[in-house]
Amino acid sequence: GAVVSQHPSRVICKSGTSVKIECRSLDFQATTMFWYRQFPKQSLMLMATSNEGSKATYEQGVEKDKFLINHASLTLSTLTVTSAHPEDSSFYICSASLQYTEAFFGQGTRLTVV
Amino acid sequence: SQQGEEDPQALSIQEGENATMNCSYKTSINNLQWYRQNSGRGLVHLILIRSNEREKHSGRLRVTLDTSKKSSSLLITASRAADTASYFCATGGGATNKLIFGTGTLLAVQP
């Protein structure tokens, strides 16, 4: 099946710094990718839709200046958490899919802000 | 926001028993999908059932869909310890497959 790779799997950063997370579709082109956030023992919350070549679409309540999304190519979307604070600590997951089929998820990134 | 709720929130069974998880959703759907997540990992797709389907099987998995009640169930038969994971239903689909997830069921299968 299709593969989506997410990097890094874990990152620890200091408050106030920015962290970039990459999501790559390895064997297919994805014009759309999605970014989710998951708190411990909770479900996935959709943060934004990453659109290749255009601006991301953010869900209500998600700060677009805090979570910068860039989808510069058909195989790569990046999520940058800017000026990170401890409350940004979470598990971030990306997904991509071919049309009208199941979604393929990255392995997730555990972000800890200290 | 969540599309709907799953119940139970947590389920503990013995190996060999069947596990049933239920999912309710709020809006009309193109399809409903079930995913599995091992602790701290990404999600793995299990099964997709379209809105015009009522039941679907895949190995030890059986999914039903009742669009009149806006509900779905996932049955895992003859469970194994390796089935221990969180299970999520998700609705959305369509061309981009934008998914909204349910609250999830944490399944523990005791050996």
Short mmCIF file of C-alpha atoms in Angstrom, two decimals:
data_model
loop_
_atom_site.label_atom_id
_atom_site.label_comp_id
_atom_site.label_asym_id
_atom_site.label_seq_id
_atom_site.Cartn_x
_atom_site.Cartn_y
_atom_site.Cartn_z
CA GLY A 1 0.00 0.00 0.00
CA ALA A 2 0.89 3.65 -0.21
CA VAL A 3 3.35 4.99 2.32
CA VAL A 4 3.42 8.28 4.15
CA SER A 5 6.56 9.12 6.07
CA GLN A 6 6.68 11.66 8.87
CA HIS A 7 9.82 13.10 10.41
CA PRO A 8 10.96 13.50 13.12
CA SER A 9 9.21 10.93 15.27
CA ARG A 10 10.16 12.72 18.46
CA VAL A 11 11.38 16.22 19.16
CA ILE A 12 12.07 18.16 22.32
CA CYS A 13 12.45 21.91 22.05
CA LYS A 14 12.72 24.90 24.31
CA SER A 15 9.90 27.36 24.81
CA GLY A 16 9.99 30.11 22.25
CA THR A 17 11.68 28.14 19.52
CA SER A 18 10.10 26.81 16.32
CA VAL A 19 9.86 23.21 15.21
CA LYS A 20 9.31 21.88 11.70
CA ILE A 21 7.65 18.55 11.02
CA GLU A 22 7.78 16.96 7.58
CA CYS A 23 5.23 14.72 5.94
CA ARG A 24 6.11 12.94 2.71
CA SER A 25 4.08 10.71 0.45
CA LEU A 26 6.70 8.24 -0.73
CA ASP A 27 5.10 6.51 -3.67
CA PHE A 28 2.25 8.71 -4.80
CA GLN A 29 1.49 12.34 -5.39
CA ALA A 30 -0.80 14.05 -2.92
CA THR A 31 -2.34 17.38 -3.82
CA THR A 32 -3.97 17.39 -0.41
CA MET A 33 -2.60 16.35 2.93
CA PHE A 34 -4.05 16.73 6.39
CA TRP A 35 -2.58 17.56 9.77
CA TYR A 36 -4.05 16.24 12.99
CA ARG A 37 -3.27 16.77 16.63
CA GLN A 38 -3.84 14.20 19.33
CA PHE A 39 -3.72 14.65 23.08
CA PRO A 40 -3.03 11.65 25.33
CA LYS A 41 -5.84 9.12 25.34
CA GLN A 42 -7.94 11.28 23.07
CA SER A 43 -8.99 11.20 19.46
CA LEU A 44 -7.46 12.96 16.49
CA MET A 45 -8.48 16.54 15.95
CA LEU A 46 -8.18 17.87 12.42
CA MET A 47 -6.05 21.00 12.41
CA ALA A 48 -5.77 21.93 8.78
CA THR A 49 -5.89 20.87 5.17
CA SER A 50 -2.63 21.32 3.33
CA ASN A 51 -3.13 22.21 -0.33
CA GLU A 52 -0.29 21.89 -2.82
CA GLY A 53 0.55 25.24 -4.33
CA SER A 54 -1.93 27.25 -2.30
CA LYS A 55 -2.70 28.30 1.25
CA ALA A 56 -3.70 25.78 3.84
CA THR A 57 -7.24 25.69 5.13
CA TYR A 58 -7.41 25.77 8.92
CA GLU A 59 -10.13 24.37 11.12
CA GLN A 60 -11.97 26.66 13.47
CA GLY A 61 -9.94 27.51 16.54
CA VAL A 62 -6.56 26.63 15.03
CA GLU A 63 -4.14 29.56 14.92
CA LYS A 64 -2.69 29.79 11.43
CA ASP A 65 0.17 32.01 12.59
CA LYS A 66 1.10 29.47 15.24
CA PHE A 67 0.90 26.43 12.98
CA LEU A 68 2.42 27.29 9.62
CA ILE A 69 1.76 24.82 6.84
CA ASN A 70 3.62 24.69 3.56
CA HIS A 71 2.85 22.27 0.76
CA ALA A 72 5.46 23.16 -1.80
CA SER A 73 5.45 19.93 -3.78
CA LEU A 74 3.13 17.04 -4.53
CA THR A 75 4.97 14.82 -2.08
CA LEU A 76 5.85 17.09 0.82
CA SER A 77 3.92 19.08 3.38
CA THR A 78 5.50 20.71 6.39
CA LEU A 79 4.00 21.88 9.67
CA THR A 80 5.98 24.47 11.61
CA VAL A 81 5.01 25.13 15.20
CA THR A 82 6.20 28.66 15.80
CA SER A 83 7.22 30.11 19.15
CA ALA A 84 6.34 26.85 20.80
CA HIS A 85 5.02 26.75 24.34
CA PRO A 86 4.48 23.80 26.68
CA GLU A 87 0.77 23.72 25.80
CA ASP A 88 1.78 22.93 22.21
CA SER A 89 3.20 19.65 23.41
CA SER A 90 1.22 16.96 21.68
CA PHE A 91 1.26 14.17 19.11
CA TYR A 92 0.99 15.49 15.56
CA ILE A 93 0.01 13.20 12.67
CA CYS A 94 -0.28 13.81 8.96
CA SER A 95 -2.25 11.90 6.37
CA ALA A 96 -2.59 11.71 2.62
CA SER A 97 -4.58 9.54 0.28
CA LEU A 98 -5.40 8.78 -3.27
CA GLN A 99 -8.81 9.89 -4.39
CA TYR A 100 -11.81 8.13 -2.86
CA THR A 101 -9.73 5.57 -0.98
CA GLU A 102 -8.50 5.09 2.54
CA ALA A 103 -6.11 7.56 4.13
CA PHE A 104 -2.50 6.74 4.83
CA PHE A 105 -0.99 8.15 7.97
CA GLY A 106 2.50 9.12 8.96
CA GLN A 107 4.02 7.59 12.04
CA GLY A 108 3.33 10.71 14.07
CA THR A 109 5.59 13.21 15.81
CA ARG A 110 5.72 13.49 19.58
CA LEU A 111 6.50 17.15 20.37
CA THR A 112 7.59 18.09 23.86
CA VAL A 113 8.17 21.75 24.65
CA VAL A 114 10.17 22.39 27.79
CA SER B 1 -14.44 18.93 16.32
CA GLN B 2 -15.50 15.30 16.58
CA GLN B 3 -17.97 13.86 14.15
CA GLY B 4 -19.41 11.53 16.71
CA GLU B 5 -18.95 9.23 19.59
CA GLU B 6 -17.83 5.70 20.03
CA ASP B 7 -18.76 3.33 22.75
CA PRO B 8 -17.56 1.83 24.82
CA GLN B 9 -14.66 4.17 25.57
CA ALA B 10 -12.72 1.20 26.86
CA LEU B 11 -13.20 -2.52 26.50
CA SER B 12 -11.29 -5.36 28.14
CA ILE B 13 -11.81 -8.94 26.99
CA GLN B 14 -10.06 -12.29 27.04
CA GLU B 15 -8.27 -13.74 24.06
CA GLY B 16 -10.66 -15.67 21.86
CA GLU B 17 -13.68 -13.55 22.73
CA ASN B 18 -15.36 -11.19 20.29
CA ALA B 19 -15.11 -7.42 20.62
CA THR B 20 -17.81 -5.05 19.43
CA MET B 21 -17.36 -1.30 19.14
CA ASN B 22 -20.03 1.14 18.13
CA CYS B 23 -19.78 4.47 16.39
CA SER B 24 -22.40 7.16 15.98
CA TYR B 25 -22.04 10.13 13.69
CA LYS B 26 -23.91 13.34 13.07
CA THR B 27 -24.00 14.25 9.39
CA SER B 28 -24.68 12.44 6.13
CA ILE B 29 -21.68 10.55 4.81
CA ASN B 30 -20.04 9.22 1.66
CA ASN B 31 -18.40 6.43 3.55
CA LEU B 32 -17.32 5.44 7.01
CA GLN B 33 -13.87 4.11 7.79
CA TRP B 34 -12.36 2.28 10.73
CA TYR B 35 -8.77 2.76 11.81
CA ARG B 36 -6.56 1.19 14.39
CA GLN B 37 -3.85 2.92 16.40
CA ASN B 38 -1.24 1.24 18.52
CA SER B 39 -0.07 3.37 21.42
CA GLY B 40 2.02 6.33 20.26
CA ARG B 41 1.92 5.32 16.63
CA GLY B 42 0.20 6.37 13.43
CA LEU B 43 -3.11 5.00 12.26
CA VAL B 44 -3.67 1.96 10.12
CA HIS B 45 -6.69 1.64 7.89
CA LEU B 46 -8.86 -1.39 8.63
CA ILE B 47 -11.97 -1.20 6.51
CA LEU B 48 -14.10 1.24 4.51
CA ILE B 49 -17.84 0.88 4.11
CA ARG B 50 -19.73 3.02 1.65
CA SER B 51 -23.00 4.71 2.44
CA ASN B 52 -24.92 2.32 0.18
CA GLU B 53 -23.49 -0.75 1.89
CA ARG B 54 -24.90 -2.33 5.03
CA GLU B 55 -22.25 -4.86 5.95
CA LYS B 56 -18.69 -5.63 5.04
CA HIS B 57 -16.20 -8.28 6.05
CA SER B 58 -12.43 -8.40 6.06
CA GLY B 59 -10.79 -11.38 7.71
CA ARG B 60 -11.83 -11.33 11.39
CA LEU B 61 -13.44 -7.91 11.00
CA ARG B 62 -17.11 -7.29 10.35
CA VAL B 63 -18.48 -3.79 9.93
CA THR B 64 -22.11 -2.79 9.73
CA LEU B 65 -23.58 0.54 8.76
CA ASP B 66 -27.05 1.86 9.48
CA THR B 67 -27.43 5.23 7.81
CA SER B 68 -30.95 5.70 9.16
CA LYS B 69 -29.56 5.58 12.68
CA LYS B 70 -26.26 7.21 11.72
CA SER B 71 -24.37 4.41 13.37
CA SER B 72 -21.79 1.77 12.61
CA SER B 73 -20.31 -1.16 14.48
CA LEU B 74 -17.00 -2.95 14.26
CA LEU B 75 -16.83 -6.57 15.33
CA ILE B 76 -13.51 -8.31 15.85
CA THR B 77 -13.97 -12.05 16.16
CA ALA B 78 -11.67 -14.47 17.97
CA SER B 79 -9.62 -11.64 19.40
CA ARG B 80 -5.89 -11.91 19.99
CA ALA B 81 -3.58 -10.08 22.37
CA ALA B 82 -2.11 -8.35 19.31
CA ASP B 83 -5.49 -6.72 18.69
CA THR B 84 -4.90 -4.52 21.73
CA ALA B 85 -5.06 -0.95 20.39
CA SER B 86 -7.33 2.06 20.03
CA TYR B 87 -9.97 1.85 17.34
CA PHE B 88 -11.47 4.90 15.66
CA CYS B 89 -14.27 5.38 13.23
CA ALA B 90 -13.96 8.25 10.79
CA THR B 91 -16.32 9.88 8.36
CA GLY B 92 -15.63 12.14 5.43
CA GLY B 93 -14.04 10.55 2.44
CA GLY B 94 -14.66 12.09 -0.93
CA ALA B 95 -11.98 13.15 -3.35
CA THR B 96 -9.57 14.47 -0.75
CA ASN B 97 -10.49 12.04 2.02
CA LYS B 98 -10.76 14.69 4.72
CA LEU B 99 -11.62 12.65 7.79
CA ILE B 100 -13.30 13.54 11.03
CA PHE B 101 -12.72 11.01 13.76
CA GLY B 102 -14.88 9.60 16.49
CA THR B 103 -13.80 9.55 20.11
CA GLY B 104 -12.29 6.07 19.90
CA THR B 105 -12.45 2.81 21.81
CA LEU B 106 -9.46 1.49 23.71
CA LEU B 107 -9.46 -2.29 23.40
CA ALA B 108 -7.38 -4.46 25.71
CA VAL B 109 -7.22 -8.18 24.94
CA GLN B 110 -5.90 -10.18 27.84
CA PRO B 111 -3.85 -13.28 26.95
#
